[in-house]
Coordinates of C-alpha atoms in Angstrom, one line a residue:
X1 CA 17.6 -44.5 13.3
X2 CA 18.3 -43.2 16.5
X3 CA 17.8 -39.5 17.6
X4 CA 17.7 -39.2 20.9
X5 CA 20.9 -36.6 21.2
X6 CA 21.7 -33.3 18.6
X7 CA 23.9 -33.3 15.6
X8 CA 26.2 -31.3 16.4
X9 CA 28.0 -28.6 13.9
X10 CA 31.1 -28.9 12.2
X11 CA 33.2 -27.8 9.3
X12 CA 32.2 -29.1 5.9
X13 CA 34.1 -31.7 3.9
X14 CA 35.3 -31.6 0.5
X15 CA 33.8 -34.4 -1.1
X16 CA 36.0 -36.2 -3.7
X17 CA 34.5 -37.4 -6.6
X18 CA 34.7 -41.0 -6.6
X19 CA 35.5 -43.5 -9.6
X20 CA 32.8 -44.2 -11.7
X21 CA 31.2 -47.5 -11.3
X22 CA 28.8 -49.7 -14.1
X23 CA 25.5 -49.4 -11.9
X24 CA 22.0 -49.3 -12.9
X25 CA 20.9 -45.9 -11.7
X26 CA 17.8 -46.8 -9.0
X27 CA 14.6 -45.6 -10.0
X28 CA 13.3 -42.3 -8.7
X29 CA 11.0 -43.9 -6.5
X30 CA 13.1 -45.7 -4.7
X31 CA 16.0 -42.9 -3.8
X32 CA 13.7 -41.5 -1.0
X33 CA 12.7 -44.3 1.3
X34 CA 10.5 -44.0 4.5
X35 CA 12.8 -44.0 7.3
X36 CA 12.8 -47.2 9.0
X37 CA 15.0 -48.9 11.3
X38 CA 13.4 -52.1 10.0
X39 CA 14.6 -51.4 6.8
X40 CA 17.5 -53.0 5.9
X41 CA 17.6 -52.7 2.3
X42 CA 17.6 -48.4 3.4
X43 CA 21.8 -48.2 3.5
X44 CA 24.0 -45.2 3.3
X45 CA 25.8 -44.5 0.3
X46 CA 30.0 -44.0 1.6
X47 CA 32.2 -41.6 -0.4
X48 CA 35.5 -41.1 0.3
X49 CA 36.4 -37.1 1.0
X50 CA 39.0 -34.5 2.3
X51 CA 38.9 -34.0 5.9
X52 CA 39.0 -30.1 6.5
X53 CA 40.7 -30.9 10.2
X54 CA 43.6 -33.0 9.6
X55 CA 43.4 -32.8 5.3
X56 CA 43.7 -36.5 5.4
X57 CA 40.7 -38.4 3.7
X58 CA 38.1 -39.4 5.6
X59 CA 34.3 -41.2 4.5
X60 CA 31.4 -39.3 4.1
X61 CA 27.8 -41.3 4.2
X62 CA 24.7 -39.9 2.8
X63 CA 21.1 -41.2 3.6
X64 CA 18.4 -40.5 1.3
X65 CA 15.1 -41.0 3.9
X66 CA 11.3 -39.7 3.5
X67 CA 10.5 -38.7 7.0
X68 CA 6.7 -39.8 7.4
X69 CA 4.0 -36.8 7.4
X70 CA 6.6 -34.8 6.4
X71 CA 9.0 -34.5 2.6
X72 CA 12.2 -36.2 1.2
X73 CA 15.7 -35.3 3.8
X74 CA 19.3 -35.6 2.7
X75 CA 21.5 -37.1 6.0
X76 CA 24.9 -36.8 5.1
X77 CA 27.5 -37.9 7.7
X78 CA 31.2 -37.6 7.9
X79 CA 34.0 -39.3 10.0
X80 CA 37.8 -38.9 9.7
X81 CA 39.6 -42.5 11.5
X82 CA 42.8 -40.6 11.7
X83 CA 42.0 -37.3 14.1
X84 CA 38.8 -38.4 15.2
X85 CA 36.8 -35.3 13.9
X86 CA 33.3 -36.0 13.0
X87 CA 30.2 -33.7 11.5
X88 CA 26.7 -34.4 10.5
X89 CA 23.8 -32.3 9.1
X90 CA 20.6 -32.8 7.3
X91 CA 19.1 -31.1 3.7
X92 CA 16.1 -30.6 2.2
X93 CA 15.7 -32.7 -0.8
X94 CA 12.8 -30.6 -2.3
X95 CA 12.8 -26.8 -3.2
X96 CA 12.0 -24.1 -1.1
X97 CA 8.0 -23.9 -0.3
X98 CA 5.9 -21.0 -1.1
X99 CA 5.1 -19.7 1.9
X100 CA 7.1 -20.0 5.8
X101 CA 5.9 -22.7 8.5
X102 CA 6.0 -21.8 12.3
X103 CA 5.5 -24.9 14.6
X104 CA 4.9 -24.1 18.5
X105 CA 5.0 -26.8 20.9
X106 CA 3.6 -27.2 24.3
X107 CA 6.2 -29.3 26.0
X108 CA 4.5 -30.9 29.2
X109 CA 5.4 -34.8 29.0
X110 CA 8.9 -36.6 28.2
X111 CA 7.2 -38.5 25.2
X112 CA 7.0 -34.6 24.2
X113 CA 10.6 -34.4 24.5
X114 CA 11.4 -37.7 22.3
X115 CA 9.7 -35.8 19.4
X116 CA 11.4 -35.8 16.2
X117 CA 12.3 -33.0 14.9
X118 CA 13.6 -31.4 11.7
X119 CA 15.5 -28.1 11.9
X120 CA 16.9 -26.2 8.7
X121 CA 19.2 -23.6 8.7
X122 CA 17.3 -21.2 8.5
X123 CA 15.1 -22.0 11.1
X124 CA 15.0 -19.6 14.4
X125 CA 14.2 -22.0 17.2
X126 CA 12.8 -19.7 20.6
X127 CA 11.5 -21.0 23.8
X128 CA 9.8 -17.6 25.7
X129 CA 9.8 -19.0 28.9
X130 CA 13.2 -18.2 28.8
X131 CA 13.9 -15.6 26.8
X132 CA 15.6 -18.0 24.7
X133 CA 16.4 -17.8 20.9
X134 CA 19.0 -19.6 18.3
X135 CA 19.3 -17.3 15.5
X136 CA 18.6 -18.5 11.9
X137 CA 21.7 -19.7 9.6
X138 CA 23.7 -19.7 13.5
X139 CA 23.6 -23.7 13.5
X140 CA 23.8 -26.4 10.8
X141 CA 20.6 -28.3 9.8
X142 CA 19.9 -31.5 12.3
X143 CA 17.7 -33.9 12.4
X144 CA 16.7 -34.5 15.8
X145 CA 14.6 -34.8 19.2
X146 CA 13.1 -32.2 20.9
X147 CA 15.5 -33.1 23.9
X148 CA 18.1 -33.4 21.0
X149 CA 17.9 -29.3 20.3
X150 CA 18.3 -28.2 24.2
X151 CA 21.0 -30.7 24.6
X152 CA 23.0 -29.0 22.0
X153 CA 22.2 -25.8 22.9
X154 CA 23.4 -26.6 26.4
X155 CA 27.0 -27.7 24.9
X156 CA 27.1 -24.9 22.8
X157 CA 26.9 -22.5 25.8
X158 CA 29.3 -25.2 27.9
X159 CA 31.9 -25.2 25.0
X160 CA 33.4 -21.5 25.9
X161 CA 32.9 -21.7 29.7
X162 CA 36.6 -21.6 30.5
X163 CA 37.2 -19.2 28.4
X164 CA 34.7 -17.1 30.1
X165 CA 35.5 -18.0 33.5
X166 CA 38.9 -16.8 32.9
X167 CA 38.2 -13.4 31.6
X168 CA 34.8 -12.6 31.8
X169 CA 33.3 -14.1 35.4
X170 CA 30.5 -12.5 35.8
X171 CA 29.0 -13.5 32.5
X172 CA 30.1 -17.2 33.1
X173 CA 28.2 -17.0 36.1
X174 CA 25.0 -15.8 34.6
X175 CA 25.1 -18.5 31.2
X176 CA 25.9 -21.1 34.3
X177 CA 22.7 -20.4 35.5
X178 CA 20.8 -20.0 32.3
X179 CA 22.2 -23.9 31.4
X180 CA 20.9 -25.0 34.8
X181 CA 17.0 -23.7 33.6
X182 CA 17.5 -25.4 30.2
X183 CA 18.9 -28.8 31.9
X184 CA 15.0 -28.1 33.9
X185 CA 13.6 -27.8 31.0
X186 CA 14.7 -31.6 29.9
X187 CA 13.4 -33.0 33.4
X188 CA 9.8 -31.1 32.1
X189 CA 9.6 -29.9 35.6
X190 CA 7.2 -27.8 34.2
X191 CA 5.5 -26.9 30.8
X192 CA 7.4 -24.9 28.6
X193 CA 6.9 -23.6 24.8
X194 CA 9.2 -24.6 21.9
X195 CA 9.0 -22.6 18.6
X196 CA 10.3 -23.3 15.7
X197 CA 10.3 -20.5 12.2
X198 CA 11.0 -21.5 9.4
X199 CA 11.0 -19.3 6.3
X200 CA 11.9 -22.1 3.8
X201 CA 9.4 -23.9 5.2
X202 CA 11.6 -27.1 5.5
X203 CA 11.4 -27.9 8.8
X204 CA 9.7 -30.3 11.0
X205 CA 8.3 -31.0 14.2
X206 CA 6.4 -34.6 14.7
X207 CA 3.0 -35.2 15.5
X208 CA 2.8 -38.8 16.9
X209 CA -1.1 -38.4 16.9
X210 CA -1.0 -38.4 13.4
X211 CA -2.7 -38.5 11.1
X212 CA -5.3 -37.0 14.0
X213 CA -5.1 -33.8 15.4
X214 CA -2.3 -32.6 17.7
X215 CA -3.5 -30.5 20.6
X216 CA -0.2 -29.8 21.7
X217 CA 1.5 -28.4 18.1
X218 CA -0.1 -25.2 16.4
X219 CA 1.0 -25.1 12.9
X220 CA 1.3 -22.0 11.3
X221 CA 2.0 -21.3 7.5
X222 CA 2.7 -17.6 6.6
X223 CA 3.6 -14.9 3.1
X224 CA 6.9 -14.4 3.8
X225 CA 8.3 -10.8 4.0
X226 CA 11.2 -9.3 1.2
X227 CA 13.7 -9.6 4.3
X228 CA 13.5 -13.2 4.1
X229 CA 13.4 -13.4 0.9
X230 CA 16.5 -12.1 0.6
X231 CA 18.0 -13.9 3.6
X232 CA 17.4 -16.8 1.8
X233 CA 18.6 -15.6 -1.5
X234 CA 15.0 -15.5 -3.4
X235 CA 14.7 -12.7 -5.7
X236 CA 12.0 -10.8 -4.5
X237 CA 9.3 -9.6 -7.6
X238 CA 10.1 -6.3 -7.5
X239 CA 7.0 -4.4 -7.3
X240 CA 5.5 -2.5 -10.5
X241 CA 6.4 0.9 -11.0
X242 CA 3.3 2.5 -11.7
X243 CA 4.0 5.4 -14.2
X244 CA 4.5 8.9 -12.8
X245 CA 1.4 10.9 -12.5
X246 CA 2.3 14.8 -13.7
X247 CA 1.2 17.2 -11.4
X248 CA -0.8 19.9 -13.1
X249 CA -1.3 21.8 -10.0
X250 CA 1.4 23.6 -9.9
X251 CA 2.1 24.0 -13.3
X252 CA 1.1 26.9 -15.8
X253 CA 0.1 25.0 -19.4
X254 CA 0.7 27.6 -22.8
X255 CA -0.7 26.5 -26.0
X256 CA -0.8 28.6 -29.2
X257 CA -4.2 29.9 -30.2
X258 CA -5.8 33.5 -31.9
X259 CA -6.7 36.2 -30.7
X260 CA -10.5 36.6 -31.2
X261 CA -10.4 40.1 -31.5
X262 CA -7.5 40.6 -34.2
X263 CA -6.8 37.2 -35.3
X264 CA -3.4 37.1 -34.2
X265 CA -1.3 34.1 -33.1
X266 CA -1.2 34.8 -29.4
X267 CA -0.4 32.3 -26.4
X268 CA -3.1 31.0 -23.9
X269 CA -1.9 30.5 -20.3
X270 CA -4.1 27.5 -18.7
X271 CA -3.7 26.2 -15.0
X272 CA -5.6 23.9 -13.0
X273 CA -6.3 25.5 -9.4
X274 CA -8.3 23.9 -6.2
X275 CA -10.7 25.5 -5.1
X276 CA -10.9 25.3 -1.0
X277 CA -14.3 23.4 0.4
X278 CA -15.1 23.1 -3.6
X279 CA -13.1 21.3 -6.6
X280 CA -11.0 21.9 -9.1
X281 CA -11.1 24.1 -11.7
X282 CA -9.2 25.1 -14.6
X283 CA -8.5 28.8 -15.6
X284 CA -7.2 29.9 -18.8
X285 CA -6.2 33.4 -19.6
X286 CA -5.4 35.0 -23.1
X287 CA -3.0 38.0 -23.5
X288 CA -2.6 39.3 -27.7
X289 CA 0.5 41.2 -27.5
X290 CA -0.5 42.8 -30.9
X291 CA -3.9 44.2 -30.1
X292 CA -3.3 44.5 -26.0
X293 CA -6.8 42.2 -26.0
X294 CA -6.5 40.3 -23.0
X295 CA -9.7 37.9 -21.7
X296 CA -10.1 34.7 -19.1
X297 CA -12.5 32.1 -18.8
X298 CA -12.8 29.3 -16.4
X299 CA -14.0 26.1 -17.1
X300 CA -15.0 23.2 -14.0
X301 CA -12.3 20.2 -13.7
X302 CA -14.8 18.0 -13.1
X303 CA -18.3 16.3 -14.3
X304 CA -21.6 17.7 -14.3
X305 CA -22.7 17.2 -10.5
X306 CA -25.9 15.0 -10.2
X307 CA -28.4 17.8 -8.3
X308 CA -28.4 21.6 -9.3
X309 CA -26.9 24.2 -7.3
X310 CA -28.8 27.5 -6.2
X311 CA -27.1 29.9 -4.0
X312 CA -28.6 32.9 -2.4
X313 CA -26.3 35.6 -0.7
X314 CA -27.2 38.4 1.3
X315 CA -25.1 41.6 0.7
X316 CA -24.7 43.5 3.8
X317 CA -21.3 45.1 4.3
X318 CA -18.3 46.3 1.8
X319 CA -16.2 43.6 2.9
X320 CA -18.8 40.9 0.9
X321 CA -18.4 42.5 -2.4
X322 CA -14.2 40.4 -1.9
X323 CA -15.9 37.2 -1.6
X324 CA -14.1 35.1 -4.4
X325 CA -16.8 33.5 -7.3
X326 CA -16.6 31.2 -9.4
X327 CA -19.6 31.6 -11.8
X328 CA -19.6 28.6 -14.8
X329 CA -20.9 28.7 -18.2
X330 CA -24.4 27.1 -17.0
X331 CA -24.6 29.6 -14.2
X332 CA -27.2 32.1 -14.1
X333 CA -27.3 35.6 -12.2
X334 CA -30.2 37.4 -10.2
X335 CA -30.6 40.5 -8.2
X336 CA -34.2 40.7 -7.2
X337 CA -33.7 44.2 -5.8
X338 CA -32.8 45.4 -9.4
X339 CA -35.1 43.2 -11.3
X340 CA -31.7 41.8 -13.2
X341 CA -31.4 37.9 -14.4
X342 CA -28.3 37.0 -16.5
X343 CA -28.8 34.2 -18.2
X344 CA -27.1 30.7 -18.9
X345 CA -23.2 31.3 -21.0
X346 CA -23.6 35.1 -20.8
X347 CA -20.4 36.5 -19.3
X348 CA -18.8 32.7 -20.0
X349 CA -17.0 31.5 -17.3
X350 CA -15.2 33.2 -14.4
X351 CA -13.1 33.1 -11.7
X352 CA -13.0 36.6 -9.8
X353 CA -14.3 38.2 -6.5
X354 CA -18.1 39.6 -6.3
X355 CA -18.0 43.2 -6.7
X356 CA -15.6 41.9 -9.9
X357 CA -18.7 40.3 -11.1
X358 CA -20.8 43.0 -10.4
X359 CA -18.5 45.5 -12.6
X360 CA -18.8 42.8 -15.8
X361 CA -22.3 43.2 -15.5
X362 CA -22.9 46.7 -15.1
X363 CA -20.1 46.7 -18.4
X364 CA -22.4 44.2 -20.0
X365 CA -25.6 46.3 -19.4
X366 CA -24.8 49.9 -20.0
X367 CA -22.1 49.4 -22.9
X368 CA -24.6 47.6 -24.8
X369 CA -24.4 49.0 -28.5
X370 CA -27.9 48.1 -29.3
X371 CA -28.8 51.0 -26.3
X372 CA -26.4 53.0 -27.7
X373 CA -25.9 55.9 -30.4
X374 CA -28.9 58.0 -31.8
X375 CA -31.3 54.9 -32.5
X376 CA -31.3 54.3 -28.5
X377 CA -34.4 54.8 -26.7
X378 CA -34.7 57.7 -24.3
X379 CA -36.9 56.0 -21.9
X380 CA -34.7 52.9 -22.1
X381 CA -31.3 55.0 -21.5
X382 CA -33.0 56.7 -18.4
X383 CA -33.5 52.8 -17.2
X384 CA -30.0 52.2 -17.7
X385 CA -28.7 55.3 -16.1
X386 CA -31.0 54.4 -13.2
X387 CA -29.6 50.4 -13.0
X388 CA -26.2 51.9 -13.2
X389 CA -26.9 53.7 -10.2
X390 CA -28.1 51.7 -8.1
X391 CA -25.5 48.8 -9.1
X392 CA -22.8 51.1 -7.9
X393 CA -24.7 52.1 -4.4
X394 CA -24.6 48.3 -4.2
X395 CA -20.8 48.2 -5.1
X396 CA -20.1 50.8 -2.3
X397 CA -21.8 49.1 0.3
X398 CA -25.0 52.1 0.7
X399 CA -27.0 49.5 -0.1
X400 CA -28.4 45.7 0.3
X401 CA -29.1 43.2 -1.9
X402 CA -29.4 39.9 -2.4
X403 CA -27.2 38.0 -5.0
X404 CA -28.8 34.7 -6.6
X405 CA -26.1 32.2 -8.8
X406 CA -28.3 29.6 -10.0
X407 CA -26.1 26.7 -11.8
X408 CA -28.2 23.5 -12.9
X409 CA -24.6 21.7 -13.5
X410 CA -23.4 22.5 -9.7
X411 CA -20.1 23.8 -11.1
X412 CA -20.6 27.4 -9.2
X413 CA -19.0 28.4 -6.2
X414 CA -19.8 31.4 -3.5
X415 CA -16.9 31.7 -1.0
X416 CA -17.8 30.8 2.4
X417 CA -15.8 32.9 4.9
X418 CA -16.9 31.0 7.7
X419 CA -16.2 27.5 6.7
X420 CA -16.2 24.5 7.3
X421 CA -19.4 26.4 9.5
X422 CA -22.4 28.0 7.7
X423 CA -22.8 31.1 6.5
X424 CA -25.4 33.2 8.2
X425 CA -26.0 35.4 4.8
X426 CA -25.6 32.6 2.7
X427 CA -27.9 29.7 1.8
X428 CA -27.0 26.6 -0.5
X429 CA -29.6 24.7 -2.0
X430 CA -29.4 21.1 -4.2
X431 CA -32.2 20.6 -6.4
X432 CA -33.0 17.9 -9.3
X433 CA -33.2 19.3 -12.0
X434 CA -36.2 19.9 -14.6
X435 CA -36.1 17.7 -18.1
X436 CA -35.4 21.4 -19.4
X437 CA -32.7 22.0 -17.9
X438 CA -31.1 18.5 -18.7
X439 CA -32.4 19.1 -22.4
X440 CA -30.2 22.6 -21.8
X441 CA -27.1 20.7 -20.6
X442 CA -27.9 18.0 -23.2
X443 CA -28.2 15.1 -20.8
X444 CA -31.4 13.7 -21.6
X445 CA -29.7 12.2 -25.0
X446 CA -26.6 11.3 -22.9
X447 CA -25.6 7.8 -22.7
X448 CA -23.6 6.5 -20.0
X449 CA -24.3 3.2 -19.6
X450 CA -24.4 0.3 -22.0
X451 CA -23.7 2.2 -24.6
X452 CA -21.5 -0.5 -25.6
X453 CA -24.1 -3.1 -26.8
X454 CA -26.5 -2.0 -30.1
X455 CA -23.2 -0.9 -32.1
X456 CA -23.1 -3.2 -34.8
X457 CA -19.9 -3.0 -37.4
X458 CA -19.3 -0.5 -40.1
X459 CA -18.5 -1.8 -43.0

């Protein structure tokens, strides 16, 4: 077969369906042959069919052909004897591939230029040297040369010239010139680029090297985007919907509980709240409308950190007593200036400022009722009278002191005014901690890893 020239586009016919005839159906082997002009078993199959010029019957031929290196084609031609009106195009006789093919061609030689070439519809042929593109789904499929393609885009651009001339010169003028740089381009006066995209990728550029390499032709095969999936009518997998993560941050949680004072049913508020330069943590707050008891704890929203925490602060001024704290179950308090230590769970969890903290301890201490009442200890209330004192010269600022959290879990926190910079009063230190203190926090009999294997059946 010939292809020296484009196939140029045309309406489509209505084919008629023709009158059955007693043949033995060929076998599916044998319906795609190699195309051949040798071949001369390889003929068309004729069909008469409407003419959508002159709606007179016409014959329409079809050509089932292999081309080599390449996949099966459809060729289907059609001719009308009365107006004259003729149309031919080309198919792909296999699906649409998995992924796009982009071919670009270095033209530099006119053997380049006798290339076949297959172009689909919804191939976008470009040639940069020009600025040049034919859309996709513009022109009918053709099977061609690579001389074949610029000749019809040169008619196409010719076919409207009057038109143009007559209303619209100066634009007439400027595709005049443009057709003079693509009839260049056919006398390869000098090399040019011709690409050819191909979502479907269905179409076909010829490599006369092969089956060897083809300097000239870069091959490309690509994922195509959802845009051309849907420009070529593929249903796109929709991507899963991953469920809808609640956001607890800004919500305030209530669950029923009792009040552990009076044993009433009462309502427990519990938010989770992130902490700036720490983590998150979640604070729960109880209010018994019956006994007016009303208590908070705060718990960490995270795991227990792999090093201890210990942080030292130095109190110098009023203003550090409004540092915000968060002190955790596993925390424990020291002021070496009053010879205090709390330990480990006392006071629970919190979530306040310092001199907050301070006033829950100095509650803690002196309303203690084993100090208390006429079996208290004179010697021992004078003590308490005196750390009372000296707790609240610390609260007004008469006095220093240094403020020790020490949390083996590293759920505490110390506000840092100064961040993300050190604090000059404060130190943070990260220690590994003792086989007490993991006996303490019950990791030592903690398994987290392969705990799966060992675990035989219950029966």
């Amino acid at each position: 077969m010939a292809a020296s020239g484009a196939v140029e586009p045309g309406a489509a016919a209505a084919t008629a369906a023709p009158s059955p005839a007693p043949a033995q159906a060929p076998a599916p082997e044998h319906l795609f042959r190699p195309i051949s002009a040798e071949d001369e078993e390889q003929q068309p199959t004729e069909i008469e069919s409407l003419c959508m010029n002159c709606y007179r019957n016409g014959t329409t031929r079809l050509l089932l052909t292999k081309v080599p290196f390449f996949r099966e084609i459809i060729v289907s031609s059609f001719s009308c004897e009365h107006c004259g009106w003729n149309n031919t195009e080309i198919h792909s006789a296999g699906r649409i591939q998995d992924q796009g093919v982009r071919y670009a061609l270095t033209v530099r030689t006119q053997e380049d230029m006798n290339r076949e070439v297959v172009k689909t519809d919804s191939a976008t042929t470009s040639i940069p040297e020009l600025d040049f593109e034919i859309p996709a789904f513009t022109q009918k499929g053709a099977l061609t040369t690579v001389e074949g393609l610029i000749s019809r885009a040169i008619s196409g651009l010719e076919q409207d010239q009057p038109t143009r001339r007559a209303n619209e010169e100066a634009v007439a003028e400027r595709i005049d010139e443009f057709i003079v740089r693509l009839k260049e381009l056919k006398r390869v006066a000098s090399p040019f680029t011709l690409i050819i995209d191909d979502p479907s990728g269905n179409s076909f550029v010829e490599n006369p090297h092969a089956p060897q390499k083809d300097h000239a032709l870069v091959i490309t095969h690509y994922n195509r985007t959802v845009q051309q999936e849907e420009m070529l009518g593929l249903q796109a997998e929709a991507p899963e919907e991953k469920p809808e993560e609640e956001d607890l941050r800004n919500e305030v949680l209530q669950f029923n509980t009792n009040c552990p004072e009076c044993n009433a049913p009462a309502q427990t508020n519990m938010k989770l709240v992130q902490i700036p330069h720490f983590k998150e943590v979640i604070i729960m707050a109880t209010n018994c409308d019956s006994c007016g008891h009303r208590t908070n704890e705060v718990k960490s929203g995270g795991a227990v950190e792999p090093l201890g925490t210990r942080i030292t602060f130095h109190i110098t001024h009023p203003s550090d007593l409004t540092r915000d704290v968060l002190k955790s179950e596993t925390c424990s308090v020291e002021i070496p200036e009053l010879e205090f230590e709390l330990g480990m769970a006392v006071l629970g969890g919190k979530f306040t400022t310092l001199e907050g903290l301070l006033k829950d301890i100095r509650e803690l201490v002196t309303k203690n009722p084993f100090t208390l009442g006429d079996s208290s200890n004179p010697g021992q209330m004078e003590k308490l009278r005196e750390f009372s004192q000296k707790l609240d010269q610390i609260l007004e600022g008469n006095v220093k002191a240094h403020f020790i959290m020490n949390d083996p879990a590293g759920n505490s926190y110390l506000q840092n005014v100064y961040a993300p910079e050190d604090d000059p009063e404060m130190k943070v230190e990260h220690y590994k901690r003792t086989f007490d203190q993991n006996e303490e926090l019950g990791l030592n009999d903690m398994k987290t890893e392969g705990y799966e294997t060992g675990l035989a059946p219950q029966r």
